[in-house]
Amino acid sequence: EPRAYLTTVAKGLLVNWYQRQSLERAYLEALAGLPEEQVPPPEQRLLVLETLHEIDAMLDSLPGRVRRAFLLSQIDGMKYEAIAVELGVSLGSVKRYMQQAFRHCLEVMA
């Protein structure tokens, strides 16, 4: 059905737009807290925003537990053992999640 297809596409575009707006708002709020001399020029801000959107899309395409393990490791600096406890999985599972996340990142970048 063409109408159902168009509705699905429109919903997807709307969700993407809201996610993009939320990410941009968070970035601009972070910039507002910086001293004037540390605020990047508009061209650089645009590049950073585009990169943030690409990273967000890359992370969003990962399965939930893989994304969570990756973020706990890379953002929170947690060790694999602590991530295993946090997620309630084995250390081997965390290692597999991280391999999957890194492999996915490399594939997307290529």
Coordinates of N, CA and C in Angstrom, one line a residue:
E1 N 0.8 -1.2 0.0 CA 0.0 0.0 0.0 C 0.9 1.3 0.0
P2 N 0.7 2.1 -1.0 CA 1.5 3.3 -1.0 C 1.3 4.3 0.1
R3 N 0.1 4.3 0.6 CA -0.2 5.3 1.7 C 0.4 4.8 3.0
A4 N 0.4 3.5 3.3 CA 1.0 3.0 4.5 C 2.6 3.2 4.4
Y5 N 3.1 3.0 3.2 CA 4.6 3.2 3.0 C 4.9 4.6 3.3
L6 N 4.2 5.6 2.7 CA 4.4 7.0 2.9 C 4.3 7.4 4.4
T7 N 3.3 6.8 5.1 CA 3.2 7.1 6.5 C 4.4 6.6 7.3
T8 N 4.9 5.4 7.0 CA 6.0 4.8 7.6 C 7.3 5.7 7.4
V9 N 7.5 6.1 6.2 CA 8.6 7.0 5.8 C 8.5 8.3 6.6
A10 N 7.3 8.9 6.6 CA 7.1 10.2 7.3 C 7.4 10.1 8.8
K11 N 6.9 9.0 9.4 CA 7.2 8.8 10.8 C 8.7 8.7 11.1
G12 N 9.4 7.9 10.2 CA 10.8 7.8 10.3 C 11.6 9.1 10.2
L13 N 11.1 9.9 9.3 CA 11.7 11.2 9.1 C 11.5 12.1 10.3
L14 N 10.3 12.0 10.8 CA 10.0 12.8 12.0 C 10.8 12.4 13.2
V15 N 10.9 11.1 13.4 CA 11.8 10.6 14.5 C 13.2 11.1 14.4
N16 N 13.7 11.0 13.2 CA 15.1 11.4 12.9 C 15.3 12.9 13.2
W17 N 14.3 13.7 12.8 CA 14.3 15.1 13.0 C 14.4 15.5 14.4
Y18 N 13.5 14.8 15.2 CA 13.5 15.1 16.7 C 14.8 14.7 17.3
Q19 N 15.4 13.5 16.9 CA 16.6 13.1 17.5 C 17.7 14.1 17.1
R20 N 17.7 14.6 15.9 CA 18.7 15.5 15.5 C 18.6 16.8 16.3
Q21 N 17.4 17.3 16.5 CA 17.2 18.5 17.3 C 17.6 18.3 18.7
S22 N 17.4 17.2 19.3 CA 17.8 16.9 20.6 C 19.3 16.9 20.8
L23 N 20.0 16.3 19.8 CA 21.4 16.3 19.8 C 22.0 17.7 19.6
E24 N 21.5 18.4 18.7 CA 21.9 19.8 18.5 C 21.7 20.7 19.7
R25 N 20.6 20.5 20.4 CA 20.3 21.3 21.6 C 21.3 21.0 22.7
A26 N 21.6 19.7 22.9 CA 22.6 19.3 23.9 C 24.0 19.8 23.6
Y27 N 24.4 19.8 22.3 CA 25.7 20.4 21.9 C 25.7 21.9 22.1
L28 N 24.7 22.6 21.8 CA 24.7 24.0 22.0 C 24.7 24.4 23.4
E29 N 24.0 23.6 24.3 CA 24.0 23.8 25.7 C 25.4 23.6 26.3
A30 N 26.1 22.6 25.7 CA 27.5 22.4 26.2 C 28.4 23.5 25.8
L31 N 28.2 24.1 24.6 CA 29.0 25.2 24.1 C 28.7 26.5 24.9
A32 N 27.5 26.6 25.4 CA 27.1 27.8 26.1 C 27.9 27.9 27.5
G33 N 28.3 26.7 28.0 CA 29.0 26.7 29.2 C 30.5 26.9 29.0
L34 N 31.0 27.1 27.8 CA 32.4 27.3 27.6 C 32.7 28.8 27.6
P35 N 34.0 29.1 28.0 CA 34.4 30.5 27.9 C 34.4 30.9 26.4
E36 N 34.2 32.2 26.2 CA 34.1 32.7 24.8 C 35.3 32.3 23.9
E37 N 36.5 32.3 24.4 CA 37.7 32.0 23.6 C 37.8 30.6 23.2
Q38 N 37.0 29.7 23.9 CA 37.1 28.3 23.6 C 35.9 27.8 22.7
V39 N 35.0 28.7 22.4 CA 33.9 28.4 21.5 C 34.4 28.3 20.1
P40 N 34.1 27.1 19.4 CA 34.6 27.0 18.0 C 33.9 27.9 17.1
P41 N 34.5 28.2 15.9 CA 33.8 29.0 14.9 C 32.6 28.2 14.3
P42 N 31.7 28.9 13.7 CA 30.5 28.3 13.1 C 30.8 27.1 12.2
E43 N 31.8 27.2 11.3 CA 32.1 26.2 10.4 C 32.5 24.9 11.2
Q44 N 33.3 25.1 12.2 CA 33.8 23.9 13.0 C 32.6 23.3 13.8
R45 N 31.7 24.2 14.3 CA 30.5 23.7 15.0 C 29.7 22.8 14.1
L46 N 29.5 23.2 12.8 CA 28.7 22.5 11.8 C 29.4 21.1 11.6
L47 N 30.7 21.1 11.5 CA 31.4 19.8 11.3 C 31.2 18.9 12.5
V48 N 31.3 19.5 13.7 CA 31.2 18.7 14.9 C 29.8 18.1 15.0
L49 N 28.8 18.9 14.7 CA 27.4 18.5 14.7 C 27.2 17.3 13.7
E50 N 27.7 17.4 12.5 CA 27.5 16.4 11.5 C 28.2 15.1 12.0
T51 N 29.4 15.2 12.6 CA 30.1 14.1 13.1 C 29.3 13.4 14.3
L52 N 28.7 14.3 15.1 CA 27.9 13.7 16.2 C 26.6 13.0 15.7
H53 N 26.0 13.5 14.6 CA 24.9 12.8 14.0 C 25.3 11.5 13.4
E54 N 26.5 11.4 12.8 CA 27.0 10.1 12.3 C 27.3 9.1 13.4
I55 N 27.9 9.6 14.5 CA 28.2 8.7 15.6 C 26.9 8.2 16.2
D56 N 25.9 9.1 16.4 CA 24.6 8.8 16.9 C 23.9 7.7 16.1
A57 N 23.9 7.9 14.8 CA 23.3 6.9 13.9 C 24.1 5.6 14.0
M58 N 25.4 5.6 14.1 CA 26.2 4.4 14.2 C 25.8 3.6 15.4
L59 N 25.8 4.4 16.6 CA 25.5 3.7 17.8 C 24.0 3.2 17.9
D60 N 23.1 4.0 17.2 CA 21.7 3.6 17.2 C 21.5 2.3 16.4
S61 N 22.4 2.0 15.5 CA 22.2 0.8 14.7 C 22.7 -0.5 15.4
L62 N 23.4 -0.3 16.6 CA 23.9 -1.4 17.4 C 22.7 -2.0 18.2
P63 N 22.8 -3.3 18.4 CA 21.8 -3.9 19.4 C 22.0 -3.3 20.8
G64 N 20.9 -3.3 21.5 CA 20.9 -2.6 22.8 C 22.0 -2.9 23.8
R65 N 22.2 -4.2 24.1 CA 23.3 -4.6 25.0 C 24.6 -4.3 24.5
V66 N 24.8 -4.4 23.2 CA 26.1 -4.1 22.6 C 26.4 -2.6 22.7
R67 N 25.4 -1.8 22.4 CA 25.5 -0.3 22.6 C 25.8 0.1 24.0
R68 N 25.1 -0.5 24.9 CA 25.3 -0.2 26.3 C 26.7 -0.6 26.8
A69 N 27.1 -1.8 26.5 CA 28.5 -2.2 26.9 C 29.5 -1.3 26.3
F70 N 29.4 -0.9 25.0 CA 30.3 0.0 24.3 C 30.4 1.4 25.0
L71 N 29.2 1.9 25.3 CA 29.2 3.2 26.0 C 29.7 3.2 27.4
L72 N 29.4 2.1 28.1 CA 30.0 2.0 29.5 C 31.5 1.9 29.4
S73 N 32.0 1.3 28.4 CA 33.5 1.2 28.3 C 34.1 2.5 27.8
Q74 N 33.6 3.0 26.7 CA 34.2 4.1 26.1 C 33.9 5.5 26.7
I75 N 32.7 5.7 27.2 CA 32.3 6.9 27.8 C 32.5 6.9 29.3
D76 N 32.1 5.9 30.0 CA 32.2 5.8 31.5 C 33.6 5.2 31.9
G77 N 34.3 4.7 31.0 CA 35.6 4.1 31.3 C 35.6 2.9 32.2
M78 N 34.5 2.1 32.2 CA 34.4 1.0 33.0 C 35.2 -0.2 32.4
K79 N 35.7 -1.0 33.3 CA 36.4 -2.2 32.9 C 35.4 -3.3 32.5
Y80 N 35.8 -4.3 31.7 CA 34.9 -5.3 31.2 C 34.2 -6.1 32.3
E81 N 35.0 -6.3 33.4 CA 34.4 -7.1 34.5 C 33.2 -6.3 35.1
A82 N 33.4 -5.0 35.3 CA 32.4 -4.1 35.9 C 31.2 -4.1 34.9
I83 N 31.4 -4.0 33.6 CA 30.4 -4.0 32.7 C 29.5 -5.3 32.7
A84 N 30.2 -6.4 32.9 CA 29.6 -7.7 33.0 C 28.6 -7.7 34.2
V85 N 29.1 -7.2 35.3 CA 28.2 -7.1 36.5 C 27.1 -6.2 36.3
E86 N 27.3 -5.0 35.7 CA 26.3 -4.0 35.4 C 25.2 -4.6 34.5
L87 N 25.6 -5.3 33.5 CA 24.6 -5.8 32.5 C 24.1 -7.2 32.9
G88 N 24.7 -7.8 33.9 CA 24.3 -9.1 34.4 C 24.6 -10.2 33.3
V89 N 25.7 -10.1 32.7 CA 26.2 -11.1 31.7 C 27.6 -11.6 32.0
S90 N 28.0 -12.6 31.3 CA 29.4 -13.1 31.5 C 30.4 -12.1 30.9
L91 N 31.7 -12.3 31.4 CA 32.8 -11.5 30.9 C 33.0 -11.8 29.4
G92 N 32.8 -13.1 29.0 CA 32.9 -13.5 27.6 C 31.8 -12.7 26.7
S93 N 30.6 -12.6 27.3 CA 29.6 -11.8 26.5 C 30.0 -10.4 26.3
V94 N 30.6 -9.8 27.3 CA 31.0 -8.4 27.2 C 32.1 -8.3 26.1
K95 N 33.0 -9.2 26.1 CA 34.1 -9.2 25.1 C 33.5 -9.4 23.7
R96 N 32.5 -10.2 23.6 CA 31.8 -10.4 22.3 C 31.1 -9.1 21.9
Y97 N 30.4 -8.5 22.8 CA 29.7 -7.2 22.6 C 30.7 -6.1 22.1
M98 N 31.8 -6.1 22.7 CA 32.8 -5.0 22.4 C 33.4 -5.3 21.0
Q99 N 33.7 -6.6 20.7 CA 34.2 -6.9 19.4 C 33.2 -6.6 18.3
Q100 N 31.9 -6.9 18.6 CA 30.8 -6.5 17.7 C 30.7 -5.0 17.4
A101 N 30.8 -4.3 18.5 CA 30.7 -2.8 18.4 C 31.9 -2.2 17.6
F102 N 33.1 -2.7 17.9 CA 34.3 -2.2 17.2 C 34.2 -2.5 15.8
R103 N 33.8 -3.8 15.5 CA 33.7 -4.2 14.1 C 32.7 -3.4 13.3
H104 N 31.6 -3.1 14.0 CA 30.5 -2.3 13.4 C 31.0 -0.9 13.1
C105 N 31.7 -0.3 14.0 CA 32.3 1.0 13.9 C 33.2 1.1 12.7
L106 N 34.1 0.1 12.6 CA 35.0 0.0 11.5 C 34.3 -0.1 10.1
E107 N 33.3 -1.0 10.1 CA 32.5 -1.2 8.8 C 31.8 0.1 8.4
V108 N 31.2 0.8 9.4 CA 30.5 2.0 9.0 C 31.5 3.1 8.5
M109 N 32.7 3.2 9.2 CA 33.6 4.2 8.8 C 34.2 3.9 7.4
A110 N 34.3 2.6 7.0 CA 34.9 2.3 5.7 C 33.9 2.5 4.6

